[in-house]
């Protein structure tokens, strides 16, 4: 089980709120993280290694590679990163570029579907023309419009720029609105959303978006912002649909405060509206107005802001409500000026008249910037030597964590304005908060007088935990606040980013939040090295600091048990005794269950100890009073104990050796499968051919045993539910491992099949699950099964025993209906790619089915007096007919698969990489889904990979010429397999049909690699073999229009262009002469025949030396006929003048080529 505190991969679905322990989740990796890095930070591709080489520095190779890798991994620290609270959108931005990542279902490396972050949009964000603006900060706001899936309808991305602009975008990068609120760079964007007050006296906080500038804070009312964004989004949809609507959204209501009496400000926190107590009101009034200050009857409401920077280190600002009227500023819409006008202009162009915008462009005016209301700092924490860097407000709005440039993390009490705790040694730290709500069902029982007027337990308590990520040390720590200890630490790497939104869904209120509370996430960690997003879950009990707390004591015992299981002690009796003592001392049932799970998943505890510990805990629970016993824990112990006993029984049966019967003879197997002698020998021949052709190298380990399965894996695979054993969702290999543990010894004849089936049925397995396990094992062990002929009789015995179990075959089943039991087996055979094993299992299934049907028929017609004329009657059923059909399909599939496995023993020519790609395995399901031309297409792909002449396909159908062909593969005549396929598929493999598919396959492969001209030649050879002139003409037209005409047109264009560019025909002739020399050098020196060596000795010394200097490896095509080379040399001689230095060399070369041609 996961520990009490854990960091787990973030999952897209919701984890239960207030979970007692880490919630197991899917991995949510960022699949396109490297692409995002290359787009946002192109200079990070090469890292510091390239920079070092450019600057002339010389470093060791290992140091250079390490520095380059560190620079590539550090790219995320240079970017602005934001994640929406609902995990629906991640934004990574740098300078003016941004990448929006959204979760999508994708296939992982293991083939499973999982949620991964993928790029939804990327590009440069819109900026003002002629003005360079760098993107500075981002903030993703999820809006509360509820979609059909129960998730937020959409997410708005708020972006601040160095020019002072704040822009709002959709998930697809469409600009909704832009606002210039101040002409200084935007430093921070923070959002506050609605929270249900936990106590009646707590003031409700309004939603707002706060924007920090170097000397000002702008707060936008959340309701006004929500309405404006919704109106802008609707406007975008209307403009995209019609192009002629322009509805202005309502203006934004905001307040702007000019911060005074501070040197620098780099971050802020908006605490919200607060009301002072009467004492604090009088104290504040005296500090501001002196002794004679007037005091109002009711304390005024104030908005509190806390800033960090320098002089003061932290500043506290208080803005009285009503002292400044909200400013109304009309939004600078991008929809009206860009999107609508673009669509409007396009429509006007279609209709033939110009728009008003084209004729009279309006001059662009700079937006008006409203002045700020002065707001002086009330007080602060002075620290002249330190500069604050970041401030992070807790979810309860009472605490804040501040980081500075000296590696400190300071915990502030924002209500009192005091620093209550300090951590040192955390340079470049990133902080966040986790708020955990107590589960009332797990609250420890307290000795107290119960009141009859209320709930003794009271409301759920809330705990605050501070999360600190120290990148210099690569560690993530979780601390209990305010003065609590460190409750967890994780090694996470040095290049991560900690994301803490600090807000939830915008647009909720006290009414809408009652019926819908979408799941949000508090904090997460992004790791660019592994490309994963992880979240932290902290159980509430870790905040309990009372040493007498039963919960804390139980967790201490769990930790002690885990330490015991990891210790190096080799005495199992000692481990068993200590584990019993520890697990019995634990008080809470949920913690007892967690401790027992730790024991059951340990590899070091033997089976006997696990059984004794579980039995001891179960006996202890049964001795307690019925009211005090946790039924869930008792049932959990009982189920695990049953599984342990089953594991012990199966292991005992596998270890017992029984006397093996003598291998059955061919006649016995034929009778068992109900086959005639001729049909049985045909089956043997097909299996033998398949076995010899299907020789694939596999890796086997000497110590691997098919019938061995650890207790931990056994318990992980199975679960009890309502006295029935179910198999969990597993991978194929795990499924086979479980079936091998149960049945492999039985299939090998080394264990009693009757005892095994009885034990599994008594334990609570359904026959359908056992049949599925048996078939998966049988179909996955095809190679071993073909080496054990007696395994067929063992399978027959196993299948007969399973069919006799209760609820295996429905009692209402008759011979005229399809039994789901046999249909399950047929479906497994249809989907299997192990053709030989599937065919054998189908024969066994048909035999067992026929035997059961005969028995049913005998009982049904027992009163009929069977005479001599009825002895040869056969009981017919619908299942039997389906078995016969499946047997024919599996035999066809086996023959075709055997052909595809066969290979030509010797290849006389170079093999292209396209011809080495393996063919996929076949199944009946694949053949049926492929349609009418699927078989011919599959054989055509095999013909392409073999590369033999089209005449071989014709020879395979001529029985008289078959014996004359000497293409042998693995001791078999190569054409025999092809001829057998022709007989099995007379229509699908008709001569013209096969040649047509081969022709098309070759031309498709040639189109992939045009340098392989032999593919096009072979395609035309197959085209010539077509007997039907109409089909031949049609395929030729398809080849020309689809592939050839494009290639020839491009080649003709390039050749014309090349010849036009050649101004010196003498130069061209010299280059062609070198090409001819390379071809001749390849023919003489590479092949090195006796005739070639004699010719080389007769050549002039100058020509011989020149040929030896040639490099034939530069040739793209080495199979050009020598006659073609002779024509090339003739053309060269035509272009060379007689006084040219290479003219005599060309004449000698021509004589050599003619000598080779004549020989």
Short mmCIF file of C-alpha atoms in Angstrom, two decimals, residues 689-1060:
data_model
loop_
_atom_site.label_atom_id
_atom_site.label_comp_id
_atom_site.label_asym_id
_atom_site.label_seq_id
_atom_site.Cartn_x
_atom_site.Cartn_y
_atom_site.Cartn_z
CA UNK A 689 5.01 -27.61 -41.99
CA UNK A 690 3.93 -24.74 -39.75
CA UNK A 691 6.31 -25.81 -37.00
CA UNK A 692 9.32 -25.97 -39.31
CA UNK A 693 8.59 -22.68 -41.06
CA UNK A 694 7.73 -20.84 -37.85
CA UNK A 695 11.25 -20.97 -36.40
CA UNK A 696 11.62 -17.73 -34.51
CA UNK A 697 14.41 -17.32 -31.99
CA UNK A 698 13.16 -16.82 -28.44
CA UNK A 699 15.00 -16.12 -25.21
CA UNK A 700 14.46 -18.54 -22.34
CA UNK A 701 15.91 -18.35 -18.86
CA UNK A 702 17.24 -21.47 -17.23
CA UNK A 703 15.68 -20.78 -13.84
CA UNK A 704 12.28 -19.77 -15.21
CA UNK A 705 9.43 -22.09 -14.25
CA UNK A 706 5.98 -21.78 -15.77
CA UNK A 707 4.17 -23.07 -12.71
CA UNK A 708 5.81 -20.72 -10.17
CA UNK A 709 4.03 -17.56 -9.04
CA UNK A 710 4.86 -15.49 -5.97
CA UNK A 711 2.32 -15.01 -3.22
CA UNK A 712 2.41 -11.26 -3.69
CA UNK A 713 1.54 -11.49 -7.39
CA UNK A 714 -1.12 -14.13 -6.70
CA UNK A 715 -2.87 -11.86 -4.20
CA UNK A 716 -2.48 -8.90 -6.54
CA UNK A 717 -4.17 -10.70 -9.43
CA UNK A 718 -7.21 -12.03 -7.55
CA UNK A 719 -9.93 -10.56 -5.37
CA UNK A 720 -12.90 -11.99 -3.47
CA UNK A 721 -16.37 -10.55 -3.95
CA UNK A 722 -19.55 -12.20 -2.66
CA UNK A 723 -17.87 -15.59 -2.18
CA UNK A 724 -16.64 -15.53 -5.76
CA UNK A 725 -13.07 -15.06 -6.97
CA UNK A 726 -12.62 -12.48 -9.70
CA UNK A 727 -9.53 -11.77 -11.76
CA UNK A 728 -8.47 -8.13 -11.86
CA UNK A 729 -7.73 -6.29 -15.09
CA UNK A 730 -4.21 -7.34 -16.03
CA UNK A 731 -1.83 -7.31 -18.94
CA UNK A 732 -1.64 -10.33 -21.22
CA UNK A 733 1.62 -11.58 -19.70
CA UNK A 734 0.20 -11.45 -16.17
CA UNK A 735 -2.94 -13.27 -17.31
CA UNK A 736 -0.83 -16.03 -18.83
CA UNK A 737 1.29 -16.25 -15.67
CA UNK A 738 -1.80 -16.86 -13.53
CA UNK A 739 -3.16 -19.47 -15.94
CA UNK A 740 0.24 -21.17 -16.06
CA UNK A 741 0.29 -21.39 -12.26
CA UNK A 742 -3.04 -23.23 -12.33
CA UNK A 743 -2.92 -25.40 -15.46
CA UNK A 744 0.55 -25.83 -16.97
CA UNK A 745 1.42 -28.89 -14.92
CA UNK A 746 -1.94 -30.38 -15.86
CA UNK A 747 -1.39 -29.74 -19.57
CA UNK A 748 2.02 -31.41 -19.34
CA UNK A 749 0.44 -34.46 -17.65
CA UNK A 750 2.50 -33.91 -14.48
CA UNK A 751 -0.40 -32.99 -12.19
CA UNK A 752 -3.91 -34.26 -11.58
CA UNK A 753 -6.40 -32.30 -13.67
CA UNK A 754 -9.37 -33.59 -11.64
CA UNK A 755 -7.97 -32.44 -8.31
CA UNK A 756 -6.96 -29.04 -9.71
CA UNK A 757 -10.38 -28.36 -11.23
CA UNK A 758 -12.13 -29.46 -8.04
CA UNK A 759 -9.92 -27.21 -5.91
CA UNK A 760 -10.49 -24.15 -8.10
CA UNK A 761 -14.24 -24.74 -8.30
CA UNK A 762 -14.51 -25.16 -4.53
CA UNK A 763 -12.52 -21.94 -3.98
CA UNK A 764 -15.12 -19.88 -5.84
CA UNK A 765 -13.86 -19.61 -9.42
CA UNK A 766 -16.49 -19.47 -12.12
CA UNK A 767 -15.95 -21.91 -15.00
CA UNK A 768 -15.94 -19.00 -17.48
CA UNK A 769 -12.91 -17.44 -15.76
CA UNK A 770 -11.12 -20.78 -15.65
CA UNK A 771 -11.83 -21.38 -19.35
CA UNK A 772 -10.44 -17.96 -20.19
CA UNK A 773 -7.27 -18.63 -18.18
CA UNK A 774 -6.84 -22.06 -19.78
CA UNK A 775 -7.29 -20.78 -23.34
CA UNK A 776 -4.94 -17.83 -22.83
CA UNK A 777 -2.29 -20.21 -21.53
CA UNK A 778 -2.80 -22.69 -24.37
CA UNK A 779 -2.68 -20.05 -27.10
CA UNK A 780 0.41 -18.37 -25.65
CA UNK A 781 2.41 -21.62 -25.35
CA UNK A 782 2.14 -22.65 -28.99
CA UNK A 783 5.78 -23.63 -29.46
CA UNK A 784 5.82 -25.79 -26.32
CA UNK A 785 2.50 -27.39 -27.20
CA UNK A 786 3.69 -28.46 -30.65
CA UNK A 787 6.62 -30.23 -28.99
CA UNK A 788 4.26 -32.12 -26.63
CA UNK A 789 1.75 -34.22 -28.60
CA UNK A 790 0.19 -35.57 -25.40
CA UNK A 791 -0.86 -32.01 -24.41
CA UNK A 792 -3.85 -32.35 -26.75
CA UNK A 793 -5.30 -35.22 -24.71
CA UNK A 794 -4.62 -33.25 -21.50
CA UNK A 795 -6.49 -30.27 -22.93
CA UNK A 796 -9.36 -32.57 -23.83
CA UNK A 797 -9.49 -33.79 -20.22
CA UNK A 798 -9.32 -30.25 -18.80
CA UNK A 799 -12.03 -28.95 -21.12
CA UNK A 800 -14.31 -31.90 -20.32
CA UNK A 801 -13.91 -31.27 -16.58
CA UNK A 802 -14.60 -27.54 -16.91
CA UNK A 803 -17.68 -28.22 -19.05
CA UNK A 804 -19.14 -30.44 -16.31
CA UNK A 805 -18.95 -27.66 -13.69
CA UNK A 806 -22.11 -25.96 -12.55
CA UNK A 807 -23.29 -22.97 -14.63
CA UNK A 808 -20.71 -23.79 -17.30
CA UNK A 809 -23.34 -24.88 -19.82
CA UNK A 810 -26.82 -23.54 -19.25
CA UNK A 811 -29.32 -26.24 -18.36
CA UNK A 812 -31.81 -24.75 -20.80
CA UNK A 813 -29.37 -25.13 -23.70
CA UNK A 814 -30.56 -27.33 -26.51
CA UNK A 815 -28.97 -28.45 -29.75
CA UNK A 816 -30.75 -25.79 -31.82
CA UNK A 817 -29.29 -22.81 -29.95
CA UNK A 818 -25.78 -21.45 -29.50
CA UNK A 819 -24.20 -22.05 -26.11
CA UNK A 820 -22.34 -19.01 -24.65
CA UNK A 821 -19.81 -21.47 -23.20
CA UNK A 822 -18.68 -22.75 -26.59
CA UNK A 823 -19.05 -19.33 -28.16
CA UNK A 824 -16.52 -17.99 -25.64
CA UNK A 825 -14.02 -20.61 -26.76
CA UNK A 826 -14.66 -19.99 -30.45
CA UNK A 827 -14.22 -16.23 -29.99
CA UNK A 828 -10.82 -16.79 -28.38
CA UNK A 829 -9.74 -18.94 -31.35
CA UNK A 830 -10.97 -16.38 -33.87
CA UNK A 831 -8.94 -13.58 -32.24
CA UNK A 832 -5.79 -15.64 -31.69
CA UNK A 833 -2.68 -15.18 -33.85
CA UNK A 834 -1.29 -18.55 -32.70
CA UNK A 835 -2.79 -20.43 -35.61
CA UNK A 836 -1.59 -23.96 -34.78
CA UNK A 837 -2.63 -23.75 -31.12
CA UNK A 838 -5.98 -22.26 -32.09
CA UNK A 839 -6.61 -25.06 -34.62
CA UNK A 840 -5.80 -27.76 -32.07
CA UNK A 841 -7.99 -26.17 -29.39
CA UNK A 842 -10.83 -25.88 -31.90
CA UNK A 843 -10.54 -29.61 -32.71
CA UNK A 844 -10.63 -30.38 -28.99
CA UNK A 845 -13.61 -28.09 -28.47
CA UNK A 846 -15.46 -29.69 -31.36
CA UNK A 847 -14.76 -33.15 -29.98
CA UNK A 848 -15.96 -32.32 -26.45
CA UNK A 849 -19.03 -30.55 -27.84
CA UNK A 850 -19.94 -33.57 -29.97
CA UNK A 851 -19.51 -35.89 -26.99
CA UNK A 852 -21.82 -33.77 -24.82
CA UNK A 853 -24.39 -33.49 -27.60
CA UNK A 854 -24.37 -37.26 -28.07
CA UNK A 855 -24.97 -37.71 -24.36
CA UNK A 856 -27.87 -35.25 -24.44
CA UNK A 857 -29.32 -36.96 -27.48
CA UNK A 858 -29.11 -40.40 -25.83
CA UNK A 859 -30.99 -39.15 -22.78
CA UNK A 860 -33.56 -37.39 -24.89
CA UNK A 861 -34.25 -40.35 -27.16
CA UNK A 862 -33.64 -43.12 -24.65
CA UNK A 863 -37.21 -44.38 -25.03
CA UNK A 864 -36.84 -44.80 -28.76
CA UNK A 865 -35.90 -48.32 -29.74
CA UNK A 866 -32.88 -47.93 -31.93
CA UNK A 867 -32.96 -50.40 -34.78
CA UNK A 868 -30.29 -51.39 -37.22
CA UNK A 869 -31.25 -48.58 -39.55
CA UNK A 870 -30.63 -45.87 -36.93
CA UNK A 871 -27.21 -46.91 -35.66
CA UNK A 872 -25.43 -44.58 -38.07
CA UNK A 873 -27.47 -41.54 -37.08
CA UNK A 874 -25.55 -38.48 -35.93
CA UNK A 875 -26.86 -35.90 -33.47
CA UNK A 876 -26.81 -32.48 -35.13
CA UNK A 877 -26.58 -29.12 -33.38
CA UNK A 878 -25.98 -25.49 -34.22
CA UNK A 879 -22.79 -25.44 -32.14
CA UNK A 880 -21.38 -28.37 -34.12
CA UNK A 881 -21.92 -26.54 -37.39
CA UNK A 882 -20.22 -23.44 -36.02
CA UNK A 883 -17.26 -25.59 -34.94
CA UNK A 884 -16.96 -27.08 -38.45
CA UNK A 885 -17.01 -23.62 -39.99
CA UNK A 886 -14.34 -22.39 -37.56
CA UNK A 887 -12.14 -25.44 -38.24
CA UNK A 888 -12.21 -24.68 -41.96
CA UNK A 889 -11.33 -21.01 -41.29
CA UNK A 890 -8.49 -21.87 -38.93
CA UNK A 891 -7.05 -24.38 -41.40
CA UNK A 892 -7.08 -21.73 -44.12
CA UNK A 893 -5.39 -19.28 -41.80
CA UNK A 894 -2.75 -21.85 -40.81
CA UNK A 895 -1.88 -22.64 -44.44
CA UNK A 896 -1.61 -18.95 -45.31
CA UNK A 897 0.50 -18.21 -42.23
CA UNK A 898 2.84 -21.11 -43.08
CA UNK A 899 3.33 -19.63 -46.54
CA UNK A 900 4.09 -16.20 -45.11
CA UNK A 901 6.72 -17.70 -42.79
CA UNK A 902 8.56 -19.43 -45.64
CA UNK A 903 11.61 -17.75 -47.14
CA UNK A 904 13.81 -18.20 -50.19
CA UNK A 905 17.05 -19.78 -49.00
CA UNK A 906 19.41 -17.79 -51.24
CA UNK A 907 19.07 -14.20 -52.41
CA UNK A 908 21.29 -13.42 -55.39
CA UNK A 909 20.74 -9.67 -55.29
CA UNK A 910 20.89 -6.88 -52.77
CA UNK A 911 17.88 -6.71 -50.45
CA UNK A 912 16.19 -3.37 -49.82
CA UNK A 913 15.33 -2.31 -46.30
CA UNK A 914 11.67 -2.26 -47.35
CA UNK A 915 11.88 -5.99 -48.07
CA UNK A 916 13.17 -6.81 -44.59
CA UNK A 917 10.17 -5.50 -42.69
CA UNK A 918 8.44 -8.46 -41.03
CA UNK A 919 4.91 -9.37 -41.95
CA UNK A 920 2.32 -9.27 -39.20
CA UNK A 921 0.74 -12.44 -37.87
CA UNK A 922 -2.65 -13.53 -39.15
CA UNK A 923 -5.84 -14.46 -37.38
CA UNK A 924 -9.30 -15.43 -38.55
CA UNK A 925 -10.60 -12.09 -37.33
CA UNK A 926 -8.03 -10.17 -39.40
CA UNK A 927 -8.79 -12.18 -42.55
CA UNK A 928 -12.53 -11.61 -42.18
CA UNK A 929 -12.05 -7.88 -41.58
CA UNK A 930 -9.68 -7.54 -44.55
CA UNK A 931 -12.48 -8.25 -47.05
CA UNK A 932 -12.39 -9.97 -50.41
CA UNK A 933 -8.98 -8.76 -51.49
CA UNK A 934 -7.30 -9.22 -48.14
CA UNK A 935 -5.80 -12.64 -48.83
CA UNK A 936 -4.36 -11.65 -52.22
CA UNK A 937 -2.98 -8.44 -50.72
CA UNK A 938 -1.28 -10.39 -47.92
CA UNK A 939 0.31 -12.86 -50.37
CA UNK A 940 1.42 -9.94 -52.55
CA UNK A 941 3.27 -8.41 -49.61
CA UNK A 942 5.00 -11.75 -49.04
CA UNK A 943 5.91 -11.99 -52.75
CA UNK A 944 7.44 -8.51 -52.57
CA UNK A 945 9.61 -9.49 -49.61
CA UNK A 946 10.79 -12.66 -51.36
CA UNK A 947 11.58 -10.84 -54.60
CA UNK A 948 11.24 -13.83 -56.95
CA UNK A 949 10.17 -13.69 -60.56
CA UNK A 950 6.46 -13.41 -61.53
CA UNK A 951 6.87 -16.64 -63.50
CA UNK A 952 7.14 -18.54 -60.21
CA UNK A 953 3.51 -17.70 -59.45
CA UNK A 954 2.49 -19.28 -62.74
CA UNK A 955 4.67 -22.35 -62.20
CA UNK A 956 3.03 -23.02 -58.85
CA UNK A 957 -0.23 -23.81 -60.60
CA UNK A 958 1.35 -26.21 -63.06
CA UNK A 959 1.67 -29.55 -61.30
CA UNK A 960 3.81 -30.98 -64.06
CA UNK A 961 6.53 -28.34 -63.65
CA UNK A 962 6.57 -28.26 -59.85
CA UNK A 963 9.23 -30.95 -59.47
CA UNK A 964 11.64 -29.09 -61.74
CA UNK A 965 11.88 -26.04 -59.49
CA UNK A 966 14.77 -26.11 -57.03
CA UNK A 967 13.75 -23.27 -54.67
CA UNK A 968 13.94 -25.15 -51.38
CA UNK A 969 13.26 -23.67 -47.93
CA UNK A 970 14.12 -25.59 -44.80
CA UNK A 971 13.83 -28.94 -46.57
CA UNK A 972 10.45 -28.19 -48.15
CA UNK A 973 9.69 -27.44 -51.77
CA UNK A 974 9.00 -23.73 -51.84
CA UNK A 975 6.31 -24.04 -54.51
CA UNK A 976 4.44 -26.77 -52.62
CA UNK A 977 3.32 -24.25 -50.00
CA UNK A 978 2.25 -21.79 -52.68
CA UNK A 979 0.41 -24.51 -54.58
CA UNK A 980 -1.37 -25.56 -51.39
CA UNK A 981 -2.45 -21.95 -50.85
CA UNK A 982 -3.81 -21.88 -54.43
CA UNK A 983 -5.89 -24.96 -53.72
CA UNK A 984 -7.17 -23.53 -50.44
CA UNK A 985 -8.08 -20.12 -51.92
CA UNK A 986 -8.98 -20.75 -55.58
CA UNK A 987 -10.87 -17.47 -55.98
CA UNK A 988 -8.82 -15.11 -53.85
CA UNK A 989 -5.52 -16.30 -55.36
CA UNK A 990 -6.64 -16.54 -58.99
CA UNK A 991 -3.67 -15.80 -61.28
CA UNK A 992 -4.79 -12.39 -62.54
CA UNK A 993 -5.93 -11.30 -59.09
CA UNK A 994 -2.58 -12.18 -57.51
CA UNK A 995 -0.54 -10.59 -60.28
CA UNK A 996 -2.63 -7.42 -60.00
CA UNK A 997 -2.01 -7.17 -56.26
CA UNK A 998 1.71 -7.89 -56.70
CA UNK A 999 1.94 -5.24 -59.41
CA UNK A 1000 0.33 -2.68 -57.16
CA UNK A 1001 2.43 -3.67 -54.13
CA UNK A 1002 5.69 -3.23 -56.05
CA UNK A 1003 4.72 0.17 -57.43
CA UNK A 1004 3.64 1.34 -53.96
CA UNK A 1005 7.00 0.31 -52.52
CA UNK A 1006 8.80 1.97 -55.43
CA UNK A 1007 6.96 5.18 -54.64
CA UNK A 1008 8.36 4.98 -51.10
CA UNK A 1009 11.92 4.59 -52.39
CA UNK A 1010 12.25 5.77 -56.03
CA UNK A 1011 15.95 4.87 -56.03
CA UNK A 1012 14.92 1.21 -56.15
CA UNK A 1013 14.14 1.14 -59.87
CA UNK A 1014 13.98 -2.66 -59.75
CA UNK A 1015 10.66 -2.37 -57.90
CA UNK A 1016 9.10 -0.51 -60.80
CA UNK A 1017 10.57 -3.00 -63.28
CA UNK A 1018 9.19 -5.94 -61.29
CA UNK A 1019 5.81 -4.20 -61.09
CA UNK A 1020 5.70 -3.95 -64.87
CA UNK A 1021 6.70 -7.63 -65.12
CA UNK A 1022 3.66 -8.58 -63.04
CA UNK A 1023 1.54 -6.26 -65.18
CA UNK A 1024 2.64 -8.13 -68.32
CA UNK A 1025 1.55 -11.44 -66.76
CA UNK A 1026 -2.09 -10.33 -66.55
CA UNK A 1027 -4.24 -12.28 -69.00
CA UNK A 1028 -7.26 -9.97 -68.90
CA UNK A 1029 -6.52 -7.00 -71.14
CA UNK A 1030 -9.16 -4.77 -69.50
CA UNK A 1031 -7.74 -5.35 -66.04
CA UNK A 1032 -4.22 -4.83 -67.38
CA UNK A 1033 -5.16 -1.54 -68.99
CA UNK A 1034 -7.00 -0.32 -65.90
CA UNK A 1035 -4.13 -1.07 -63.52
CA UNK A 1036 -1.65 0.54 -65.90
CA UNK A 1037 -3.73 3.73 -65.91
CA UNK A 1038 -3.93 3.69 -62.11
CA UNK A 1039 -0.16 3.24 -61.83
CA UNK A 1040 0.50 6.05 -64.27
CA UNK A 1041 -1.94 8.56 -62.78
CA UNK A 1042 -1.19 7.74 -59.14
CA UNK A 1043 2.59 7.37 -59.04
CA UNK A 1044 4.55 7.37 -62.29
CA UNK A 1045 3.39 10.61 -63.94
CA UNK A 1046 4.36 12.69 -60.91
CA UNK A 1047 7.85 11.20 -60.75
CA UNK A 1048 8.52 11.47 -64.49
CA UNK A 1049 7.24 15.03 -64.63
CA UNK A 1050 9.54 16.05 -61.81
CA UNK A 1051 12.50 14.22 -63.36
CA UNK A 1052 11.87 15.79 -66.78
CA UNK A 1053 11.66 19.24 -65.27
CA UNK A 1054 14.91 18.76 -63.37
CA UNK A 1055 16.71 17.36 -66.42
CA UNK A 1056 15.60 20.26 -68.61
CA UNK A 1057 16.61 22.72 -65.98
CA UNK A 1058 19.99 21.01 -65.51
CA UNK A 1059 20.82 20.98 -69.23
CA UNK A 1060 19.82 24.63 -69.56
#
